[in-house]
């Protein structure tokens, strides 16, 4: 039977990033994914500075390679559009940044890039078409049951890392409680389009706060080849309370919103609407314990306001790699310190994004004074989070 030190379940950005760091640390590991790569993942495809930061930490050349791919579109700014057409726009084309502050990349390309760039002869291996179907603790760690290319196989691993995305399997097989409250879940839909017009010349990420969508928002992000990723997302509690059908809401917003409608005059949808859940960060969710840890969406690492999860997922992998290094040095495989580290790291992000989300809930429609309060909360968010993150990194 194959015996190894770490088994990572799921090869999205979180799992693949952990594999990169374990290669650097020379820790023996196996990365598995039930899909065959390249594979799609429903997402907004917006790449934020934390992704660039982690790529650079893995290896500065990896960041350069990423930026050189023709599928990755540099995006030089972003804009928040208010319900009455107000705009908070930031354009960084004249700033002296070494690379663009944002990118867009179809997930089929980004995730495949991260897998393709894994070292060939390092301390790990990647098995695609391999699904986790069972886990049992034993004296040496875990007996891991897999279905690989349709055949069942059992391996032994000292540690198991859940990076399987939004639908938890590791905690389920371990019989652990997995915190999944609707108030900590967003739901969102995505549609790829062709010929969406009116994007800024700097290929900005456009966020629209339509009054019927609050506290959610509509996005339109330009992609390479004159395509665009368009979608909308909202808190699950708001969807249930207002009995919202996201697909219908999307169609209505495109038809009726005077700032969005002109962008779609000649646009052609390339696919049917696709939806997925976004588990948002909350310290109430336990993400590590004896012999196991959760990273990325499996640990609910999505930022509550924008729905950004690629960067935090990759950052959670980077932080976990430090704890794995210590665990293998000390022989203590209780990974709880990673849980504390993650929530300490994201403490202020969690506080501010929940507060911002609450402030947007009703205020736009109540009265002009309140809507001004929302606008300044958004400006503060843009300046504190999205811009300073980049400046800090330089
Ligand atoms: C509509 C939408 C828009 C979004 N927009 C953005 C955005 O613009 N920017 C951003 O940063 N974030 C965005 N997000 C969030 C982002 O998509 C996620 O946070 C991100 O994909 C998390 O990466 P991950 O590696 O944790 O999980 P995933 O990318 O979901 O990868 C998990 C992997 O695990 C595999 N897997 C699952 N079960 C098993 C099993 N039993 N055995 C083996 N393998 C398994 C899956 O095949 C998959 O490949 C959006 C999400 C949605 C739904």
Short mmCIF file of C-alpha atoms and ligand atoms in Angstrom, two decimals:
data_model
loop_
_atom_site.label_atom_id
_atom_site.label_comp_id
_atom_site.label_asym_id
_atom_site.label_seq_id
_atom_site.Cartn_x
_atom_site.Cartn_y
_atom_site.Cartn_z
CA UNK A 1 0.00 0.00 0.00
CA UNK A 2 1.26 3.52 -0.84
CA UNK A 3 2.29 5.38 2.35
CA UNK A 4 2.81 9.12 2.42
CA UNK A 5 2.99 12.13 4.70
CA UNK A 6 0.26 14.42 3.32
CA UNK A 7 -2.75 13.77 1.11
CA UNK A 8 -4.35 16.94 -0.34
CA UNK A 9 -7.93 16.43 -1.50
CA UNK A 10 -8.81 18.84 -4.34
CA UNK A 11 -6.53 20.55 -6.88
CA UNK A 12 -8.21 23.96 -7.24
CA UNK A 13 -6.09 27.05 -6.48
CA UNK A 14 -5.92 26.19 -2.75
CA UNK A 15 -4.83 22.54 -3.15
CA UNK A 16 -2.44 23.24 -6.06
CA UNK A 17 -0.83 26.12 -4.12
CA UNK A 18 -0.27 23.88 -1.11
CA UNK A 19 1.39 21.33 -3.37
CA UNK A 20 3.74 24.05 -4.71
CA UNK A 21 4.76 25.01 -1.16
CA UNK A 22 5.20 21.37 -0.05
CA UNK A 23 7.48 20.83 -3.05
CA UNK A 24 9.56 23.78 -1.84
CA UNK A 25 9.69 22.29 1.67
CA UNK A 26 10.47 18.83 0.29
CA UNK A 27 7.49 17.29 2.13
CA UNK A 28 6.24 14.02 0.69
CA UNK A 29 2.66 14.44 -0.57
CA UNK A 30 -0.08 13.41 -2.98
CA UNK A 31 -2.51 15.87 -4.58
CA UNK A 32 -5.73 14.34 -5.90
CA UNK A 33 -8.71 15.66 -7.85
CA UNK A 34 -11.80 13.87 -9.03
CA UNK A 35 -11.82 15.87 -12.28
CA UNK A 36 -9.68 15.58 -15.33
CA UNK A 37 -7.72 18.81 -15.99
CA UNK A 38 -8.19 21.28 -17.59
CA UNK A 39 -11.56 21.67 -15.88
CA UNK A 40 -13.94 24.60 -15.44
CA UNK A 41 -15.02 26.06 -12.09
CA UNK A 42 -17.87 28.53 -11.82
CA UNK A 43 -16.29 31.79 -10.75
CA UNK A 44 -16.06 35.49 -11.60
CA UNK A 45 -12.46 34.92 -12.81
CA UNK A 46 -11.26 38.08 -11.03
CA UNK A 47 -7.65 37.75 -9.87
CA UNK A 48 -6.68 40.00 -6.97
CA UNK A 49 -3.32 41.09 -5.60
CA UNK A 50 -3.18 38.35 -2.95
CA UNK A 51 -3.02 35.80 -5.80
CA UNK A 52 -0.07 37.66 -7.34
CA UNK A 53 1.55 37.84 -3.92
CA UNK A 54 1.32 34.07 -3.37
CA UNK A 55 2.57 33.30 -6.90
CA UNK A 56 5.59 35.50 -6.19
CA UNK A 57 6.16 33.76 -2.84
CA UNK A 58 6.19 30.39 -4.58
CA UNK A 59 8.69 31.71 -7.08
CA UNK A 60 9.04 35.18 -8.70
CA UNK A 61 9.44 33.42 -12.06
CA UNK A 62 6.02 31.83 -11.60
CA UNK A 63 4.45 35.28 -11.35
CA UNK A 64 6.29 36.36 -14.51
CA UNK A 65 5.10 33.24 -16.35
CA UNK A 66 1.54 33.83 -15.19
CA UNK A 67 1.60 37.45 -16.41
CA UNK A 68 3.01 36.33 -19.78
CA UNK A 69 0.12 33.92 -20.58
CA UNK A 70 -2.09 35.33 -23.32
CA UNK A 71 -5.23 34.01 -21.55
CA UNK A 72 -4.53 36.13 -18.45
CA UNK A 73 -5.85 39.65 -19.11
CA UNK A 74 -4.23 42.50 -17.13
CA UNK A 75 -6.85 44.71 -15.53
CA UNK A 76 -5.66 48.18 -14.52
CA UNK A 77 -8.43 49.20 -12.20
CA UNK A 78 -11.98 48.76 -11.01
CA UNK A 79 -15.20 50.68 -10.64
CA UNK A 80 -18.07 50.56 -8.16
CA UNK A 81 -21.27 51.80 -9.84
CA UNK A 82 -24.03 53.06 -7.52
CA UNK A 83 -27.77 52.63 -8.19
CA UNK A 84 -28.05 56.16 -9.58
CA UNK A 85 -25.06 55.91 -11.87
CA UNK A 86 -22.53 57.26 -9.35
CA UNK A 87 -19.03 55.89 -9.90
CA UNK A 88 -15.97 55.24 -7.74
CA UNK A 89 -13.34 54.42 -10.33
CA UNK A 90 -9.65 53.73 -9.78
CA UNK A 91 -7.36 53.54 -12.79
CA UNK A 92 -3.71 52.56 -12.25
CA UNK A 93 -2.39 52.67 -15.80
CA UNK A 94 -0.11 55.59 -14.87
CA UNK A 95 0.99 54.15 -11.55
CA UNK A 96 4.43 52.66 -11.62
CA UNK A 97 3.35 49.09 -10.86
CA UNK A 98 5.55 46.19 -12.07
CA UNK A 99 2.48 44.23 -13.19
CA UNK A 100 -1.22 45.08 -13.40
CA UNK A 101 -2.93 45.20 -9.98
CA UNK A 102 -5.64 42.77 -11.15
CA UNK A 103 -6.02 40.14 -13.82
CA UNK A 104 -8.88 38.13 -15.20
CA UNK A 105 -8.35 34.52 -16.12
CA UNK A 106 -10.90 31.86 -16.96
CA UNK A 107 -10.63 29.29 -14.23
CA UNK A 108 -10.13 26.54 -16.78
CA UNK A 109 -6.84 28.32 -17.64
CA UNK A 110 -5.75 29.53 -14.19
CA UNK A 111 -6.25 26.18 -12.44
CA UNK A 112 -4.58 24.28 -15.27
CA UNK A 113 -1.63 26.71 -15.18
CA UNK A 114 -1.11 26.07 -11.45
CA UNK A 115 -1.13 22.30 -12.03
CA UNK A 116 1.09 22.42 -15.14
CA UNK A 117 3.70 24.44 -13.24
CA UNK A 118 4.09 21.88 -10.43
CA UNK A 119 7.64 20.47 -10.37
CA UNK A 120 7.91 17.16 -12.21
CA UNK A 121 10.46 15.43 -10.03
CA UNK A 122 9.79 16.88 -6.61
CA UNK A 123 8.47 15.54 -3.32
CA UNK A 124 4.89 15.21 -4.56
CA UNK A 125 2.69 13.77 -7.28
CA UNK A 126 -0.68 14.68 -8.77
CA UNK A 127 -3.42 12.17 -9.57
CA UNK A 128 -6.39 13.47 -11.58
CA UNK A 129 -9.65 11.48 -11.97
CA UNK A 130 -9.11 10.38 -8.37
CA UNK A 131 -11.95 10.90 -5.91
CA UNK A 132 -11.84 10.65 -2.13
CA UNK A 133 -14.53 8.14 -1.15
CA UNK A 134 -13.66 7.37 2.49
CA UNK A 135 -11.38 8.22 5.41
CA UNK A 136 -10.66 6.33 8.61
CA UNK A 137 -8.30 7.26 11.43
CA UNK A 138 -5.75 4.64 12.50
CA UNK A 139 -2.56 4.55 14.57
CA UNK A 140 -0.44 5.92 11.70
CA UNK A 141 -2.81 8.71 10.64
CA UNK A 142 -5.49 7.95 8.06
CA UNK A 143 -6.56 5.13 5.82
CA UNK A 144 -7.61 7.01 2.67
CA UNK A 145 -10.04 5.33 0.25
CA UNK A 146 -9.91 6.53 -3.33
CA UNK A 147 -11.62 5.85 -6.62
CA UNK A 148 -8.93 6.31 -9.25
CA UNK A 149 -9.91 6.02 -12.91
CA UNK A 150 -12.94 4.04 -11.73
CA UNK A 151 -10.92 1.55 -9.61
CA UNK A 152 -10.96 1.54 -5.79
CA UNK A 153 -7.62 1.94 -4.06
CA UNK A 154 -6.55 2.48 -0.44
CA UNK A 155 -3.52 4.46 0.67
CA UNK A 156 -2.11 5.49 4.04
CA UNK A 157 -1.37 9.13 4.92
CA UNK A 158 -0.12 10.77 8.12
CA UNK A 159 -2.15 13.94 7.43
CA UNK A 160 -5.18 14.81 5.32
CA UNK A 161 -5.88 18.29 3.95
CA UNK A 162 -9.35 19.21 2.69
CA UNK A 163 -9.14 21.47 -0.38
CA UNK A 164 -12.23 20.02 -2.04
CA UNK A 165 -14.11 23.29 -2.45
CA UNK A 166 -17.59 24.26 -1.38
CA UNK A 167 -19.08 20.78 -0.88
CA UNK A 168 -17.28 19.32 2.15
CA UNK A 169 -16.17 15.69 2.03
CA UNK A 170 -13.15 15.50 4.40
CA UNK A 171 -15.10 16.69 7.48
CA UNK A 172 -18.03 14.47 6.45
CA UNK A 173 -15.87 11.33 6.25
CA UNK A 174 -14.18 12.25 9.55
CA UNK A 175 -17.60 12.59 11.20
CA UNK A 176 -16.88 16.21 12.19
CA UNK A 177 -19.45 18.96 12.35
CA UNK A 178 -19.12 21.36 9.40
CA UNK A 179 -20.52 24.82 10.04
CA UNK A 180 -22.77 25.77 7.10
CA UNK A 181 -25.18 28.48 8.15
CA UNK A 182 -27.03 30.38 5.40
CA UNK A 183 -25.87 33.66 6.92
CA UNK A 184 -22.33 32.58 6.02
CA UNK A 185 -23.08 31.51 2.49
CA UNK A 186 -23.43 33.55 -0.72
CA UNK A 187 -24.99 32.20 -3.89
CA UNK A 188 -23.91 33.43 -7.30
CA UNK A 189 -24.40 32.77 -11.00
CA UNK A 190 -22.02 33.19 -13.91
CA UNK A 191 -22.51 33.47 -17.66
CA UNK A 192 -19.72 33.79 -20.24
CA UNK A 193 -20.57 36.36 -22.93
CA UNK A 194 -19.08 37.60 -26.18
CA UNK A 195 -19.18 41.23 -27.42
CA UNK A 196 -20.09 42.98 -24.18
CA UNK A 197 -19.31 46.62 -24.94
CA UNK A 198 -18.33 49.70 -22.97
CA UNK A 199 -15.48 48.32 -20.90
CA UNK A 200 -12.90 50.87 -19.77
CA UNK A 201 -9.70 50.97 -21.94
CA UNK A 202 -7.77 49.71 -18.87
CA UNK A 203 -10.00 46.58 -18.83
CA UNK A 204 -11.38 47.44 -15.40
CA UNK A 205 -13.45 45.14 -13.21
CA UNK A 206 -16.94 46.63 -13.13
CA UNK A 207 -19.16 46.13 -10.03
CA UNK A 208 -22.77 47.36 -10.15
CA UNK A 209 -24.86 47.96 -7.03
CA UNK A 210 -28.40 47.80 -8.40
CA UNK A 211 -31.01 48.74 -5.78
CA UNK A 212 -32.91 45.45 -6.20
CA UNK A 213 -29.76 43.41 -5.71
CA UNK A 214 -28.49 44.91 -2.46
CA UNK A 215 -26.72 43.63 -0.43
CA UNK A 216 -25.56 41.67 -3.49
CA UNK A 217 -24.07 42.99 -6.70
CA UNK A 218 -23.78 42.43 -10.45
CA UNK A 219 -20.35 42.17 -12.07
CA UNK A 220 -18.99 42.38 -15.60
CA UNK A 221 -15.32 41.48 -15.96
CA UNK A 222 -13.59 41.65 -19.37
CA UNK A 223 -11.70 38.55 -20.51
CA UNK A 224 -9.23 37.92 -23.34
CA UNK A 225 -10.69 37.35 -26.87
CA UNK A 226 -13.46 39.92 -26.48
CA UNK A 227 -15.30 37.71 -24.01
CA UNK A 228 -16.58 38.63 -20.56
CA UNK A 229 -17.49 36.96 -17.29
CA UNK A 230 -20.81 38.34 -16.09
CA UNK A 231 -22.80 37.40 -13.03
CA UNK A 232 -24.47 38.31 -9.82
CA UNK A 233 -24.26 37.16 -6.26
CA UNK A 234 -26.19 37.62 -3.05
CA UNK A 235 -26.31 36.42 0.54
CA UNK A 236 -28.30 33.17 0.83
CA UNK A 237 -30.44 34.52 3.69
CA UNK A 238 -31.54 37.44 1.46
CA UNK A 239 -32.34 35.02 -1.39
CA UNK A 240 -34.53 32.88 0.90
CA UNK A 241 -36.17 35.84 2.64
CA UNK A 242 -37.11 37.56 -0.64
CA UNK A 243 -37.66 34.27 -2.55
CA UNK A 244 -35.32 35.43 -5.28
CA UNK A 245 -34.63 33.51 -8.47
CA UNK A 246 -31.10 34.63 -9.39
CA UNK A 247 -31.48 33.76 -13.08
CA UNK A 248 -34.66 35.84 -13.44
CA UNK A 249 -33.11 38.64 -11.43
CA UNK A 250 -30.10 38.60 -13.77
CA UNK A 251 -32.32 38.89 -16.86
CA UNK A 252 -34.31 41.74 -15.30
CA UNK A 253 -31.21 43.68 -14.31
CA UNK A 254 -29.72 43.36 -17.83
CA UNK A 255 -33.00 44.53 -19.37
CA UNK A 256 -33.85 47.36 -17.02
CA UNK A 257 -30.70 48.82 -15.44
CA UNK A 258 -29.88 51.91 -17.56
CA UNK A 259 -26.11 51.57 -16.97
CA UNK A 260 -25.90 47.83 -17.61
CA UNK A 261 -28.38 47.45 -20.49
CA UNK A 262 -26.29 49.33 -23.13
CA UNK A 263 -23.32 47.04 -22.48
CA UNK A 264 -25.41 44.05 -23.65
CA UNK A 265 -26.95 45.48 -26.83
CA UNK A 266 -24.77 43.31 -29.09
CA UNK A 267 -23.75 40.72 -26.54
CA UNK A 268 -24.17 37.00 -27.06
CA UNK A 269 -24.33 34.50 -24.18
CA UNK A 270 -21.88 31.63 -24.71
CA UNK A 271 -23.47 29.30 -22.16
CA UNK A 272 -26.49 28.75 -19.93
CA UNK A 273 -26.56 30.32 -16.47
CA UNK A 274 -24.48 28.36 -13.98
CA UNK A 275 -24.68 28.73 -10.20
CA UNK A 276 -22.53 27.78 -7.22
CA UNK A 277 -22.24 28.52 -3.48
CA UNK A 278 -19.62 30.70 -1.76
CA UNK A 279 -18.92 29.87 1.91
CA UNK A 280 -17.74 33.05 3.61
CA UNK A 281 -15.14 33.48 6.37
CA UNK A 282 -16.26 33.05 9.93
CA UNK A 283 -14.20 31.99 12.95
CA UNK A 284 -17.20 29.86 13.96
CA UNK A 285 -16.04 27.31 11.39
CA UNK A 286 -13.38 24.92 12.76
CA UNK A 287 -10.71 24.50 10.07
CA UNK A 288 -8.08 22.31 11.74
CA UNK A 289 -7.46 19.70 14.40
CA UNK A 290 -5.50 16.51 15.02
CA UNK A 291 -4.08 15.35 11.69
CA UNK A 292 -6.27 17.46 9.41
CA UNK A 293 -6.80 21.01 8.11
CA UNK A 294 -9.12 22.71 5.60
CA UNK A 295 -8.00 25.30 3.07
CA UNK A 296 -9.80 27.44 0.47
CA UNK A 297 -13.55 27.02 0.08
CA UNK A 298 -13.43 23.73 2.02
CA UNK A 299 -12.57 25.91 5.02
CA UNK A 300 -14.94 28.71 3.95
CA UNK A 301 -12.24 31.25 3.11
CA UNK A 302 -14.29 33.63 0.94
CA UNK A 303 -14.34 37.32 1.75
CA UNK A 304 -17.90 38.33 2.74
CA UNK A 305 -18.27 41.46 0.63
CA UNK A 306 -16.76 40.88 -2.80
CA UNK A 307 -16.92 37.07 -2.85
CA UNK A 308 -13.18 36.93 -3.52
CA UNK A 309 -11.96 33.42 -2.66
CA UNK A 310 -9.04 32.55 -4.95
CA UNK A 311 -6.55 34.79 -3.10
CA UNK A 312 -7.63 33.82 0.43
CA UNK A 313 -7.68 30.14 -0.64
CA UNK A 314 -4.10 30.39 -1.90
CA UNK A 315 -3.07 32.41 1.16
CA UNK A 316 -4.59 29.75 3.46
CA UNK A 317 -2.41 27.16 1.66
CA UNK A 318 0.68 29.32 2.18
CA UNK A 319 -0.06 29.77 5.88
CA UNK A 320 -0.83 26.08 6.35
CA UNK A 321 2.48 25.12 4.71
CA UNK A 322 4.32 26.92 7.55
CA UNK A 323 2.42 24.84 10.11
CA UNK A 324 3.07 21.63 8.20
CA UNK A 325 6.77 22.43 8.20
CA UNK A 326 6.68 22.86 12.01
CA UNK A 327 4.53 19.72 12.44
CA UNK A 328 7.04 17.54 10.58
CA UNK A 329 9.94 19.07 12.53
CA UNK A 330 8.29 18.57 15.94
CA UNK A 331 6.29 15.40 15.25
CA UNK A 332 3.18 17.11 16.68
CA UNK A 333 0.40 16.75 14.13
CA UNK A 334 -2.26 18.79 15.87
CA UNK A 335 -2.82 21.52 13.26
CA UNK A 336 -4.99 23.75 15.50
CA UNK A 337 -2.35 26.55 15.46
CA UNK A 338 -3.17 26.99 11.76
CA UNK A 339 -6.83 27.65 12.68
CA UNK A 340 -5.76 30.41 15.10
CA UNK A 341 -3.22 31.84 12.64
CA UNK A 342 -5.75 32.10 9.78
CA UNK A 343 -8.41 33.90 11.80
CA UNK A 344 -5.79 36.21 13.30
CA UNK A 345 -4.52 37.01 9.78
CA UNK A 346 -8.02 37.75 8.41
CA UNK A 347 -9.46 39.27 11.63
CA UNK A 348 -9.75 42.83 10.34
CA UNK A 349 -10.91 41.72 6.86
CA UNK A 350 -13.71 39.69 8.47
CA UNK A 351 -14.77 42.58 10.70
CA UNK A 352 -14.78 45.19 7.94
CA UNK A 353 -16.40 43.17 5.18
CA UNK A 354 -19.29 41.98 7.38
CA UNK A 355 -19.81 45.56 8.53
CA UNK A 356 -19.75 46.84 4.95
CA UNK A 357 -22.18 44.17 3.83
CA UNK A 358 -24.58 45.16 6.65
CA UNK A 359 -24.26 48.84 5.84
CA UNK A 360 -25.32 48.16 2.25
CA UNK A 361 -28.30 46.04 3.18
CA UNK A 362 -31.06 48.63 3.22
CA UNK A 363 -29.45 51.99 3.18
CA UNK A 364 -29.35 52.93 -0.52
CA UNK A 365 -33.09 53.02 -0.76
CA UNK A 366 -33.95 54.57 2.57
CA UNK A 367 -32.81 58.14 2.12
CA UNK A 368 -30.04 60.16 0.54
CA UNK A 369 -28.12 60.65 3.78
CA UNK A 370 -27.94 56.93 4.38
CA UNK A 371 -26.97 56.26 0.83
CA UNK A 372 -24.11 58.70 1.23
CA UNK A 373 -23.02 56.63 4.24
CA UNK A 374 -22.97 53.54 2.02
CA UNK A 375 -20.96 55.34 -0.60
CA UNK A 376 -18.29 56.43 1.86
CA UNK A 377 -18.16 52.87 3.29
CA UNK A 378 -17.52 51.62 -0.25
CA UNK A 379 -14.83 54.25 -0.88
CA UNK A 380 -13.12 53.34 2.37
CA UNK A 381 -13.28 49.67 1.43
CA UNK A 382 -11.82 50.37 -2.02
CA UNK A 383 -9.00 52.46 -0.63
CA UNK A 384 -8.20 50.42 2.46
CA UNK A 385 -8.50 46.94 1.08
CA UNK A 386 -8.10 46.83 -2.67
CA UNK A 387 -5.52 49.55 -3.11
CA UNK A 388 -3.44 49.40 0.07
CA UNK A 389 -3.07 45.64 -0.35
CA UNK A 390 -1.30 46.34 -3.59
CA UNK A 391 0.84 49.19 -2.31
CA UNK A 392 1.84 47.11 0.75
CA UNK A 393 2.97 44.34 -1.52
CA UNK A 394 5.22 46.46 -3.75
C1 LIG B 1 -20.12 32.62 -9.25
C2 LIG B 1 -18.84 32.79 -8.47
C3 LIG B 1 -18.02 33.88 -8.71
C4 LIG B 1 -16.79 33.99 -8.04
N1 LIG B 1 -15.95 35.02 -8.38
C5 LIG B 1 -14.73 35.10 -7.83
C6 LIG B 1 -13.79 36.06 -8.30
O1 LIG B 1 -14.02 36.81 -9.25
N2 LIG B 1 -12.57 36.12 -7.68
C7 LIG B 1 -12.25 35.30 -6.64
O2 LIG B 1 -11.15 35.42 -6.09
N3 LIG B 1 -13.12 34.34 -6.20
C8 LIG B 1 -14.34 34.20 -6.78
N4 LIG B 1 -15.20 33.20 -6.39
C9 LIG B 1 -14.76 32.24 -5.35
C10 LIG B 1 -13.78 31.21 -5.94
O3 LIG B 1 -14.35 30.62 -7.09
C11 LIG B 1 -13.46 30.12 -4.90
O4 LIG B 1 -13.19 30.75 -3.66
C12 LIG B 1 -12.26 29.28 -5.32
O5 LIG B 1 -12.58 28.47 -6.43
C13 LIG B 1 -11.80 28.37 -4.17
O6 LIG B 1 -10.77 27.53 -4.63
P1 LIG B 1 -10.54 26.09 -3.94
O7 LIG B 1 -9.25 25.58 -4.44
O8 LIG B 1 -10.75 26.19 -2.48
O9 LIG B 1 -11.76 25.18 -4.45
P2 LIG B 1 -12.21 24.76 -5.92
O10 LIG B 1 -11.70 25.71 -6.90
O11 LIG B 1 -13.69 24.56 -5.83
O12 LIG B 1 -11.50 23.35 -6.16
C14 LIG B 1 -11.88 22.21 -5.44
C15 LIG B 1 -11.44 20.98 -6.20
O13 LIG B 1 -11.73 19.82 -5.40
C16 LIG B 1 -12.15 18.76 -6.24
N5 LIG B 1 -12.92 17.80 -5.44
C17 LIG B 1 -14.14 17.97 -4.88
N6 LIG B 1 -14.53 16.87 -4.22
C18 LIG B 1 -13.51 15.96 -4.36
C19 LIG B 1 -13.32 14.63 -3.92
N7 LIG B 1 -14.23 13.97 -3.20
N8 LIG B 1 -12.18 13.99 -4.27
C20 LIG B 1 -11.23 14.62 -5.03
N9 LIG B 1 -11.38 15.89 -5.48
C21 LIG B 1 -12.50 16.56 -5.14
C22 LIG B 1 -12.96 19.48 -7.32
O14 LIG B 1 -13.01 18.70 -8.51
C23 LIG B 1 -12.19 20.78 -7.51
O15 LIG B 1 -11.26 20.70 -8.58
C24 LIG B 1 -16.43 33.06 -7.04
C25 LIG B 1 -17.28 31.97 -6.76
C26 LIG B 1 -18.46 31.82 -7.47
C27 LIG B 1 -19.36 30.64 -7.19
#
